[in-house]
């Protein structure tokens, strides 16, 4: 039976502990947030005798104890926050758990917590937890309503770890934690000894009661005896997280020891800790200011969330419990039928992953020494005055800056001793440690001591940066780049105050490595931890050193490749993933191949690249006694592997994040070698597991290598993108030109441009992603006029060489509305549909500007558009079809042709965007791959040869061909003062490659999508040359890396090239193709035999196993119009899904395909009579409400047929319905509503599910009917006929609310049907499957040779399909059946190809279902299994293919919002196909 939440409410009102009605109403209000609906929640006949078989219904009493007082200084000065409401967390948890259990056992009692735990208590007055345990046992024994010896009890113990740094000042940290453990053991021992029949939850509530275990603010006057945190960095996130984990670890080990599992009626289970960061507490960390009614209600609601989360974890096996997520609505979990009990360690079959090593290894037993093979260790004869002549032995002072890697956290820790990672082993730190000597400890300092035994500054032993033995190791655990300037300040002050250091004359070596913590947190605040801020902070720190520290050589070590650390944390077996998921969430937590990982890789590489740019700027090479050298050995470091190919954790501390001494030794060797390698030849991919032999200074080059002594030239930081134009004839026409076909460059007086972000200049001069909002119009290839041709190559700057008075070009930055944009009316994000509006704006500007003689001045207008159309093409192929694209271009050119005199329009062909994928696929390229979906989802995302890319590839060519046909039609050559000429050089682009073979991103802005100034310069040159080239001889390709020389007009060709002055002959109209004799297909599959034996599972069904075929539907399935002129006959034998006339070679239908696999297929239709319809029960005019009747008819036909084995034969049924529902929707919105449509479809499928054995059901997604409007618009005859057939779609005016509504309903039909099919409703049977076939979702309207819809695919009514169209449907359906769910083609481009049919995959030759596509486990009982891919994943993925959905990333969220605000979202984002 179903249990309603009302039962909980009734229990609360009737049970013990009732307060006044207002309190209980508040509780009811909180509980209404949850849903509880459990089957078979009845009292067991006999109570359980074992705690490991304890069901919720067995529990008789619920109670709790806990230490929940806030520690001093945590921000609550007057009262305990957790006790400050009218009900405490203890009370709320007891009441909530009891209320939930009452659903299973209405007589359950809740024993209130003992007195003294409810009111506010200070630290000194806190009730002892053991005393609470004694009191609660006493209360239960005295309770007359319970049988203490025989009733099962649920006891929750909330335990808060004490603050070891304050309460255990005289003992070690580990001993302090163990002392706390002993206190807890005493409580649990007491319960174990004195309470029979008890299930005990142990819940860590530490995070709710203190803001930090390690370091708290003890400024409160009431606690004068407590020590404050001294020194920078003591209160680090590292300390806090590790200490929390250690508490959890020791508690878990205590319970895993089975100390409390010796009796069968008692157990203790550690539940996930309560975490304040996940709680919806409406207060700040500074404390609770007031206790208004609203805050009281809010806190009680939050406590209820906690208690429900605790209940849900009691339903989860140990090892699979989840942290409480209070950021989303919780649903109360039910016990499963298979495991109806509360989970314990024993019944969870749990084995700990936190195994300890049997190896008795100690830090003293590990030797990490090195031999120095260098014989010449002498210093310079005289102390050098130049850093470029600095020998190793000349260095007298060594220092280091950074984070915990340089502080040495955990470097000498024993394996598995996670708590010891808090120890900073500075004496073995790779860059500055000085423990022992080089024979036992390899560090950079110990290497240098072999050259200069008098070296000072190195650190020894352990301790923080403010200890004496830290010396000049001023690295601070947990620090970010923003903290380094403060470190530098302390380091400089220490050196100045050290009497042993002569700041002016001693040579100093300072090593800096920072950035790991920045990358660990970058996803939480991408602006604060941006590459720009990172390098700004580095620059600030280095500036101080440069300014205040003479005679210094600074090693700037590039941040290591952080993503490689993810390999170590793939499981919890060897590494404490939970710790690191808090400590370094942006590296550890993202899923593989997610956008978050791509973003991490991008930020990591940008950190490295910006570091290089900072050093190579020459900023620190202005004096001869100071330099900064980038040491890149960690740049491309990979995870060290064992011989078995697994991550080698021996190179890491117990937290699997910090370096062990083994790795510190290797890092020291690699850094030393880097210092001796010349710039340009430094190792940047040191593999840590390799043997690293120390290099020696050579006789020829005995110095530490700098840019100067390496003869290295830094790249030019301010490159010149100017050009030379060596044209002798720069004169205008004389007399002035009267024809556009005799127009010389100098004749052009006005220059203008229309387009999108490419012409607007988005990101041209940007050096970071944050600047991508800037439109550098003055640098735009076709219209920018900044500076002059000598340093900025643009088309206007080239024309200014011929005519200095030319005007119209844009300068500087800004939008199209700014005055300096002038005649650059391009708009970022613009599509072809926006071009007419741009043309009108341009027309207005030219007519009204007094500097322009509109009728007399010759104008050059460059038009380039189409990129954004292609980027969105896969979302709505109908809207972005070539027909629509060309129509919008035509509208624009018509405006210019009609209203602009004396103009040459240079129409730059649509760019082929597909090559840009190289920038987002190559993992070595520093491109923001995580932005691919935002920048251009249809091109930059998805796999090669995916349906989306195929669509875009075909669309690109269709756009180009459509434009060529339009322009070459002669439409714009009707008078002498106007023409349009196509510039085709962007038809085929070649991505630039660097010397390493990877794409050269210097040609692109930081988004790797828009060209940089370097790229715009090349585009400008190519455009200029194209203007001079004759039509028919123009370049049709563009290589960014070509050395493009600007051409000059010649004596023979002095004019800008047009079709007329090129003597170009327009190609003839393509002749009509010879009629195709039939619409058959060719299919030759290697495997066409049935399964042996016959499969019992639909998920192993091969085509040849199908014995029977049937179909439901309307006139599309009866094949009305198959013979185009006859609309009265149902040509069922030619039906795409059920017709069997002829053979596959002459007519493509689904049965004719299947007959290739099973010639004995039965059920298909033949001819046109009802008698030969077979199992085709479709009827013309049918709507969704007729489907259940058709389904019953089909079932009875099959059941009564003597030709089939009803129980044993496999059946294939195809359902397509909904067209008539949509066409009639506006006439009766209730009858034809989405809800009714889905209900009728569900009733139909339910009939099959309940009555038909062995069935595979195709549900074909209803087509996008709005595309038919284009068909009817192309023919007056079509319009008249079709409007009667489908009035609700074809009658509304364009852009009317009625049309928008019916389009929405169309999409809702698709989405809701998809959700029904993938809901799991039809998956309990092994021999039944329903699969959505989505080929109709984004149907591409077939154009003819003139770019108009090809009516040969349609019947005379322009609504039904012709024989040719039905054949295309059959091919698309068959291919869909073989394509895995999630990878199905969601469009049909109606291109005739006899070889389009696919063959079954030899490795997986089955018809695709959800399960065999990877969306289900083999176990049918969904409640008993964890799906390999959650069932909802396919729904979400596919519904996203139907509904609009575009989430702008943080960086550019405001960019398009301020553009085209008048646009409708339905136009821009109607569909997305699943990735």
Tab-separated table of N, CA, C and O in Angstrom, residues 1245-1340:
chain	number	residue	atom	x	y	z
A	1245	UNK	N	0.712	2.062	-25.671
A	1245	UNK	CA	1.883	1.265	-25.300
A	1245	UNK	C	1.560	0.324	-24.151
A	1245	UNK	O	2.091	-0.797	-24.076
A	1246	UNK	N	0.699	0.753	-23.246
A	1246	UNK	CA	0.300	-0.121	-22.135
A	1246	UNK	C	-0.381	-1.378	-22.653
A	1246	UNK	O	-0.182	-2.484	-22.126
A	1247	UNK	N	-1.214	-1.236	-23.683
A	1247	UNK	CA	-1.899	-2.405	-24.259
A	1247	UNK	C	-0.870	-3.397	-24.794
A	1247	UNK	O	-0.948	-4.607	-24.519
A	1248	UNK	N	0.087	-2.908	-25.542
A	1248	UNK	CA	1.141	-3.802	-26.065
A	1248	UNK	C	1.918	-4.437	-24.915
A	1248	UNK	O	2.229	-5.630	-24.937
A	1249	UNK	N	2.233	-3.628	-23.933
A	1249	UNK	CA	3.062	-4.085	-22.817
A	1249	UNK	C	2.359	-5.190	-22.025
A	1249	UNK	O	2.995	-6.137	-21.566
A	1250	UNK	N	1.052	-5.070	-21.900
A	1250	UNK	CA	0.306	-6.016	-21.082
A	1250	UNK	C	-0.137	-7.252	-21.860
A	1250	UNK	O	-0.362	-8.311	-21.263
A	1251	UNK	N	-0.247	-7.140	-23.185
A	1251	UNK	CA	-0.882	-8.230	-23.926
A	1251	UNK	C	-0.018	-8.895	-24.982
A	1251	UNK	O	-0.353	-9.997	-25.430
A	1252	UNK	N	1.052	-8.251	-25.412
A	1252	UNK	CA	1.856	-8.833	-26.490
A	1252	UNK	C	3.191	-9.348	-25.964
A	1252	UNK	O	3.951	-8.599	-25.359
A	1253	UNK	N	3.503	-10.600	-26.217
A	1253	UNK	CA	4.832	-11.101	-25.866
A	1253	UNK	C	5.830	-10.823	-26.987
A	1253	UNK	O	5.455	-10.676	-28.142
A	1254	UNK	N	7.076	-10.721	-26.616
A	1254	UNK	CA	8.191	-10.595	-27.558
A	1254	UNK	C	7.951	-9.484	-28.601
A	1254	UNK	O	7.680	-9.755	-29.772
A	1255	UNK	N	8.109	-8.255	-28.137
A	1255	UNK	CA	7.823	-7.108	-29.001
A	1255	UNK	C	8.933	-6.066	-28.916
A	1255	UNK	O	9.444	-5.776	-27.827
A	1256	UNK	N	9.266	-5.510	-30.065
A	1256	UNK	CA	10.124	-4.327	-30.165
A	1256	UNK	C	9.259	-3.239	-30.805
A	1256	UNK	O	8.791	-3.417	-31.936
A	1257	UNK	N	9.042	-2.137	-30.086
A	1257	UNK	CA	8.156	-1.083	-30.573
A	1257	UNK	C	8.984	0.140	-30.970
A	1257	UNK	O	9.730	0.689	-30.151
A	1258	UNK	N	8.864	0.555	-32.218
A	1258	UNK	CA	9.405	1.835	-32.677
A	1258	UNK	C	8.359	2.916	-32.459
A	1258	UNK	O	7.265	2.819	-33.014
A	1259	UNK	N	8.669	3.912	-31.666
A	1259	UNK	CA	7.832	5.111	-31.629
A	1259	UNK	C	8.593	6.179	-32.401
A	1259	UNK	O	9.669	6.609	-31.988
A	1260	UNK	N	8.063	6.579	-33.541
A	1260	UNK	CA	8.743	7.564	-34.386
A	1260	UNK	C	8.338	8.962	-33.916
A	1260	UNK	O	7.152	9.278	-33.815
A	1261	UNK	N	9.337	9.756	-33.600
A	1261	UNK	CA	9.063	11.102	-33.099
A	1261	UNK	C	8.374	11.933	-34.181
A	1261	UNK	O	8.768	11.915	-35.343
A	1262	UNK	N	7.336	12.634	-33.771
A	1262	UNK	CA	6.564	13.432	-34.716
A	1262	UNK	C	7.462	14.476	-35.366
A	1262	UNK	O	8.351	15.035	-34.732
A	1263	UNK	N	7.236	14.715	-36.642
A	1263	UNK	CA	8.094	15.646	-37.366
A	1263	UNK	C	7.806	17.095	-36.973
A	1263	UNK	O	6.778	17.405	-36.369
A	1264	UNK	N	8.728	17.975	-37.336
A	1264	UNK	CA	8.584	19.412	-37.116
A	1264	UNK	C	7.745	19.958	-38.270
A	1264	UNK	O	8.244	20.249	-39.364
A	1265	UNK	N	6.449	20.099	-38.025
A	1265	UNK	CA	5.515	20.404	-39.114
A	1265	UNK	C	5.704	21.818	-39.648
A	1265	UNK	O	5.323	22.112	-40.783
A	1266	UNK	N	6.317	22.699	-38.851
A	1266	UNK	CA	6.450	24.086	-39.311
A	1266	UNK	C	7.228	24.181	-40.619
A	1266	UNK	O	7.058	25.136	-41.385
A	1267	UNK	N	8.064	23.177	-40.890
A	1267	UNK	CA	8.810	23.199	-42.136
A	1267	UNK	C	7.923	23.155	-43.358
A	1267	UNK	O	8.296	23.618	-44.451
A	1268	UNK	N	6.711	22.616	-43.199
A	1268	UNK	CA	5.791	22.540	-44.339
A	1268	UNK	C	5.341	23.916	-44.804
A	1268	UNK	O	4.860	24.064	-45.922
A	1269	UNK	N	5.509	24.923	-43.936
A	1269	UNK	CA	5.137	26.273	-44.359
A	1269	UNK	C	6.016	26.729	-45.524
A	1269	UNK	O	5.549	27.472	-46.400
A	1270	UNK	N	7.271	26.295	-45.507
A	1270	UNK	CA	8.155	26.668	-46.616
A	1270	UNK	C	7.727	25.972	-47.902
A	1270	UNK	O	7.840	26.537	-48.991
A	1271	UNK	N	7.237	24.746	-47.750
A	1271	UNK	CA	6.780	24.009	-48.932
A	1271	UNK	C	5.590	24.721	-49.556
A	1271	UNK	O	5.535	24.977	-50.762
A	1272	UNK	N	4.606	25.048	-48.710
A	1272	UNK	CA	3.401	25.670	-49.246
A	1272	UNK	C	3.685	27.056	-49.799
A	1272	UNK	O	3.032	27.501	-50.748
A	1273	UNK	N	4.667	27.751	-49.199
A	1273	UNK	CA	4.987	29.097	-49.673
A	1273	UNK	C	5.625	29.087	-51.049
A	1273	UNK	O	5.630	30.096	-51.758
A	1274	UNK	N	6.166	27.932	-51.434
A	1274	UNK	CA	6.862	27.872	-52.720
A	1274	UNK	C	5.927	27.668	-53.897
A	1274	UNK	O	6.345	27.734	-55.048
A	1275	UNK	N	4.656	27.396	-53.616
A	1275	UNK	CA	3.714	27.113	-54.700
A	1275	UNK	C	2.324	27.571	-54.291
A	1275	UNK	O	1.832	27.204	-53.222
A	1276	UNK	N	1.683	28.352	-55.143
A	1276	UNK	CA	0.330	28.814	-54.838
A	1276	UNK	C	-0.634	27.642	-54.785
A	1276	UNK	O	-1.556	27.613	-53.966
A	1277	UNK	N	-0.416	26.659	-55.635
A	1277	UNK	CA	-1.268	25.477	-55.604
A	1277	UNK	C	-1.132	24.728	-54.300
A	1277	UNK	O	-2.114	24.260	-53.714
A	1278	UNK	N	0.103	24.630	-53.825
A	1278	UNK	CA	0.354	23.973	-52.544
A	1278	UNK	C	-0.349	24.710	-51.425
A	1278	UNK	O	-0.971	24.111	-50.546
A	1279	UNK	N	-0.220	26.036	-51.419
A	1279	UNK	CA	-0.776	26.840	-50.336
A	1279	UNK	C	-2.268	26.624	-50.212
A	1279	UNK	O	-2.816	26.471	-49.116
A	1280	UNK	N	-2.955	26.591	-51.333
A	1280	UNK	CA	-4.411	26.456	-51.307
A	1280	UNK	C	-4.826	25.089	-50.787
A	1280	UNK	O	-5.739	24.964	-49.960
A	1281	UNK	N	-4.122	24.057	-51.238
A	1281	UNK	CA	-4.493	22.693	-50.842
A	1281	UNK	C	-4.108	22.403	-49.403
A	1281	UNK	O	-4.913	21.923	-48.607
A	1282	UNK	N	-2.858	22.722	-49.057
A	1282	UNK	CA	-2.336	22.330	-47.752
A	1282	UNK	C	-2.997	23.069	-46.605
A	1282	UNK	O	-3.140	22.530	-45.509
A	1283	UNK	N	-3.417	24.305	-46.839
A	1283	UNK	CA	-4.039	25.057	-45.746
A	1283	UNK	C	-5.342	24.411	-45.306
A	1283	UNK	O	-5.766	24.551	-44.164
A	1284	UNK	N	-5.973	23.700	-46.203
A	1284	UNK	CA	-7.177	22.968	-45.820
A	1284	UNK	C	-6.821	21.696	-45.071
A	1284	UNK	O	-7.577	21.229	-44.226
A	1285	UNK	N	-5.655	21.125	-45.390
A	1285	UNK	CA	-5.225	19.888	-44.747
A	1285	UNK	C	-4.748	20.157	-43.319
A	1285	UNK	O	-5.043	19.404	-42.399
A	1286	UNK	N	-3.999	21.257	-43.126
A	1286	UNK	CA	-3.399	21.539	-41.817
A	1286	UNK	C	-3.546	23.016	-41.477
A	1286	UNK	O	-2.571	23.779	-41.501
A	1287	UNK	N	-4.753	23.447	-41.136
A	1287	UNK	CA	-4.993	24.882	-40.953
A	1287	UNK	C	-4.238	25.494	-39.779
A	1287	UNK	O	-3.817	26.648	-39.847
A	1288	UNK	N	-4.059	24.749	-38.686
A	1288	UNK	CA	-3.466	25.357	-37.476
A	1288	UNK	C	-1.994	25.684	-37.655
A	1288	UNK	O	-1.453	26.529	-36.934
A	1289	UNK	N	-1.337	25.013	-38.588
A	1289	UNK	CA	0.070	25.316	-38.837
A	1289	UNK	C	0.254	26.254	-40.015
A	1289	UNK	O	1.185	27.055	-40.040
A	1290	UNK	N	-0.605	26.139	-40.991
A	1290	UNK	CA	-0.357	26.849	-42.247
A	1290	UNK	C	-1.118	28.161	-42.377
A	1290	UNK	O	-0.745	29.004	-43.185
A	1291	UNK	N	-2.143	28.357	-41.570
A	1291	UNK	CA	-2.919	29.590	-41.687
A	1291	UNK	C	-2.355	30.774	-40.908
A	1291	UNK	O	-2.494	31.910	-41.338
A	1292	UNK	N	-1.748	30.570	-39.717
A	1292	UNK	CA	-1.277	31.730	-38.943
A	1292	UNK	C	-0.242	32.553	-39.706
A	1292	UNK	O	0.531	32.030	-40.525
A	1293	UNK	N	-0.247	33.851	-39.406
A	1293	UNK	CA	0.732	34.752	-40.002
A	1293	UNK	C	2.114	34.481	-39.411
A	1293	UNK	O	2.256	34.006	-38.289
A	1294	UNK	N	3.152	34.820	-40.195
A	1294	UNK	CA	4.530	34.664	-39.725
A	1294	UNK	C	4.723	35.513	-38.470
A	1294	UNK	O	4.264	36.643	-38.391
A	1295	UNK	N	5.415	34.932	-37.465
A	1295	UNK	CA	5.736	35.613	-36.197
A	1295	UNK	C	4.503	35.917	-35.347
A	1295	UNK	O	4.598	36.666	-34.376
A	1296	UNK	N	3.349	35.357	-35.703
A	1296	UNK	CA	2.148	35.582	-34.898
A	1296	UNK	C	2.219	34.744	-33.628
A	1296	UNK	O	2.941	33.743	-33.548
A	1297	UNK	N	1.457	35.141	-32.623
A	1297	UNK	CA	1.418	34.387	-31.369
A	1297	UNK	C	0.827	33.001	-31.597
A	1297	UNK	O	1.216	32.032	-30.943
A	1298	UNK	N	-0.105	32.896	-32.546
A	1298	UNK	CA	-0.700	31.594	-32.842
A	1298	UNK	C	0.344	30.631	-33.400
A	1298	UNK	O	0.384	29.444	-33.029
A	1299	UNK	N	1.204	31.147	-34.282
A	1299	UNK	CA	2.240	30.289	-34.852
A	1299	UNK	C	3.250	29.881	-33.786
A	1299	UNK	O	3.689	28.729	-33.722
A	1300	UNK	N	3.639	30.833	-32.927
A	1300	UNK	CA	4.587	30.514	-31.864
A	1300	UNK	C	4.020	29.459	-30.928
A	1300	UNK	O	4.718	28.556	-30.469
A	1301	UNK	N	2.695	29.556	-30.659
A	1301	UNK	CA	2.074	28.587	-29.764
A	1301	UNK	C	2.086	27.191	-30.372
A	1301	UNK	O	2.432	26.206	-29.710
A	1302	UNK	N	1.730	27.064	-31.641
A	1302	UNK	CA	1.658	25.743	-32.242
A	1302	UNK	C	3.058	25.140	-32.409
A	1302	UNK	O	3.248	23.934	-32.293
A	1303	UNK	N	4.051	25.996	-32.629
A	1303	UNK	CA	5.435	25.492	-32.664
A	1303	UNK	C	5.824	24.937	-31.301
A	1303	UNK	O	6.481	23.895	-31.197
A	1304	UNK	N	5.448	25.658	-30.244
A	1304	UNK	CA	5.760	25.190	-28.895
A	1304	UNK	C	5.072	23.870	-28.614
A	1304	UNK	O	5.677	22.944	-28.062
A	1305	UNK	N	3.802	23.764	-29.006
A	1305	UNK	CA	3.063	22.521	-28.787
A	1305	UNK	C	3.728	21.372	-29.555
A	1305	UNK	O	3.831	20.249	-29.057
A	1306	UNK	N	4.176	21.651	-30.767
A	1306	UNK	CA	4.888	20.652	-31.570
A	1306	UNK	C	6.096	20.119	-30.806
A	1306	UNK	O	6.318	18.911	-30.674
A	1307	UNK	N	6.876	21.038	-30.241
A	1307	UNK	CA	8.064	20.625	-29.484
A	1307	UNK	C	7.666	19.882	-28.209
A	1307	UNK	O	8.334	18.936	-27.799
A	1308	UNK	N	6.563	20.319	-27.599
A	1308	UNK	CA	6.111	19.626	-26.393
A	1308	UNK	C	5.652	18.213	-26.704
A	1308	UNK	O	5.861	17.287	-25.917
A	1309	UNK	N	5.006	18.019	-27.847
A	1309	UNK	CA	4.645	16.661	-28.271
A	1309	UNK	C	5.900	15.792	-28.317
A	1309	UNK	O	5.907	14.658	-27.836
A	1310	UNK	N	6.939	16.332	-28.932
A	1310	UNK	CA	8.186	15.571	-29.052
A	1310	UNK	C	8.784	15.266	-27.680
A	1310	UNK	O	9.141	14.127	-27.370
A	1311	UNK	N	8.886	16.301	-26.852
A	1311	UNK	CA	9.564	16.151	-25.565
A	1311	UNK	C	8.810	15.236	-24.616
A	1311	UNK	O	9.397	14.363	-23.963
A	1312	UNK	N	7.488	15.405	-24.533
A	1312	UNK	CA	6.711	14.610	-23.589
A	1312	UNK	C	6.634	13.151	-24.032
A	1312	UNK	O	6.660	12.244	-23.201
A	1313	UNK	N	6.546	12.918	-25.324
A	1313	UNK	CA	6.548	11.542	-25.811
A	1313	UNK	C	7.883	10.878	-25.506
A	1313	UNK	O	7.945	9.711	-25.099
A	1314	UNK	N	8.953	11.627	-25.679
A	1314	UNK	CA	10.284	11.110	-25.386
A	1314	UNK	C	10.410	10.757	-23.909
A	1314	UNK	O	10.962	9.716	-23.543
A	1315	UNK	N	9.866	11.600	-23.070
A	1315	UNK	CA	9.955	11.345	-21.638
A	1315	UNK	C	9.160	10.099	-21.255
A	1315	UNK	O	9.582	9.311	-20.407
A	1316	UNK	N	8.007	9.909	-21.871
A	1316	UNK	CA	7.222	8.709	-21.611
A	1316	UNK	C	8.007	7.457	-22.008
A	1316	UNK	O	8.109	6.497	-21.231
A	1317	UNK	N	8.558	7.470	-23.206
A	1317	UNK	CA	9.263	6.289	-23.721
A	1317	UNK	C	10.462	5.941	-22.843
A	1317	UNK	O	10.749	4.770	-22.584
A	1318	UNK	N	11.155	6.950	-22.352
A	1318	UNK	CA	12.388	6.713	-21.592
A	1318	UNK	C	12.181	6.743	-20.078
A	1318	UNK	O	13.138	6.807	-19.322
A	1319	UNK	N	10.937	6.709	-19.648
A	1319	UNK	CA	10.649	6.838	-18.219
A	1319	UNK	C	10.946	5.580	-17.422
A	1319	UNK	O	10.971	5.609	-16.200
A	1320	UNK	N	11.133	4.450	-18.096
A	1320	UNK	CA	11.319	3.189	-17.394
A	1320	UNK	C	10.026	2.420	-17.202
A	1320	UNK	O	10.024	1.315	-16.655
A	1321	UNK	N	8.932	2.978	-17.673
A	1321	UNK	CA	7.604	2.352	-17.490
A	1321	UNK	C	7.517	0.996	-18.184
A	1321	UNK	O	6.794	0.106	-17.718
A	1322	UNK	N	8.273	0.845	-19.261
A	1322	UNK	CA	8.133	-0.366	-20.065
A	1322	UNK	C	9.397	-1.234	-20.013
A	1322	UNK	O	9.755	-1.872	-21.002
A	1323	UNK	N	10.033	-1.280	-18.861
A	1323	UNK	CA	11.322	-1.975	-18.792
A	1323	UNK	C	11.375	-3.102	-17.781
A	1323	UNK	O	12.445	-3.592	-17.465
A	1324	UNK	N	10.218	-3.494	-17.251
A	1324	UNK	CA	10.220	-4.599	-16.297
A	1324	UNK	C	10.241	-5.957	-17.003
A	1324	UNK	O	10.561	-6.968	-16.392
A	1325	UNK	N	9.888	-5.954	-18.282
A	1325	UNK	CA	9.875	-7.214	-19.032
A	1325	UNK	C	11.140	-7.342	-19.860
A	1325	UNK	O	11.595	-6.389	-20.485
A	1326	UNK	N	11.663	-8.554	-19.874
A	1326	UNK	CA	12.879	-8.821	-20.629
A	1326	UNK	C	12.607	-8.920	-22.126
A	1326	UNK	O	13.508	-8.734	-22.939
A	1327	UNK	N	11.361	-9.181	-22.500
A	1327	UNK	CA	11.038	-9.411	-23.914
A	1327	UNK	C	10.268	-8.247	-24.524
A	1327	UNK	O	9.565	-8.413	-25.514
A	1328	UNK	N	10.382	-7.071	-23.937
A	1328	UNK	CA	9.637	-5.919	-24.440
A	1328	UNK	C	10.504	-4.676	-24.376
A	1328	UNK	O	11.186	-4.440	-23.379
A	1329	UNK	N	10.472	-3.883	-25.443
A	1329	UNK	CA	11.203	-2.615	-25.452
A	1329	UNK	C	10.469	-1.603	-26.317
A	1329	UNK	O	9.900	-1.966	-27.350
A	1330	UNK	N	10.482	-0.377	-25.869
A	1330	UNK	CA	9.973	0.743	-26.659
A	1330	UNK	C	11.140	1.691	-26.877
A	1330	UNK	O	11.820	2.077	-25.917
A	1331	UNK	N	11.392	2.070	-28.105
A	1331	UNK	CA	12.529	2.944	-28.420
A	1331	UNK	C	12.044	4.118	-29.267
A	1331	UNK	O	11.305	3.917	-30.251
A	1332	UNK	N	12.427	5.309	-28.885
A	1332	UNK	CA	12.097	6.492	-29.676
A	1332	UNK	C	13.081	6.608	-30.838
A	1332	UNK	O	14.303	6.586	-30.631
A	1333	UNK	N	12.552	6.737	-32.042
A	1333	UNK	CA	13.373	6.904	-33.238
A	1333	UNK	C	13.215	8.361	-33.688
A	1333	UNK	O	12.143	8.757	-34.165
A	1334	UNK	N	14.273	9.186	-33.572
A	1334	UNK	CA	14.110	10.646	-33.682
A	1334	UNK	C	14.487	11.262	-35.022
A	1334	UNK	O	14.765	12.456	-35.088
A	1335	UNK	N	14.500	10.482	-36.110
A	1335	UNK	CA	15.023	11.031	-37.363
A	1335	UNK	C	14.202	12.191	-37.899
A	1335	UNK	O	14.676	12.977	-38.709
A	1336	UNK	N	12.964	12.320	-37.450
A	1336	UNK	CA	12.107	13.404	-37.917
A	1336	UNK	C	12.303	14.704	-37.122
A	1336	UNK	O	11.710	15.722	-37.447
A	1337	UNK	N	13.102	14.631	-36.029
A	1337	UNK	CA	13.169	15.782	-35.128
A	1337	UNK	C	13.626	17.045	-35.837
A	1337	UNK	O	13.057	18.117	-35.673
A	1338	UNK	N	14.674	16.937	-36.600
A	1338	UNK	CA	15.216	18.106	-37.302
A	1338	UNK	C	15.266	17.807	-38.793
A	1338	UNK	O	16.333	17.682	-39.376
A	1339	UNK	N	14.129	17.674	-39.411
A	1339	UNK	CA	14.087	17.295	-40.824
A	1339	UNK	C	14.549	18.451	-41.705
A	1339	UNK	O	14.110	19.582	-41.538
A	1340	UNK	N	15.461	18.144	-42.612
A	1340	UNK	CA	15.972	19.151	-43.532
A	1340	UNK	C	15.114	19.158	-44.787
A	1340	UNK	O	14.965	18.134	-45.454
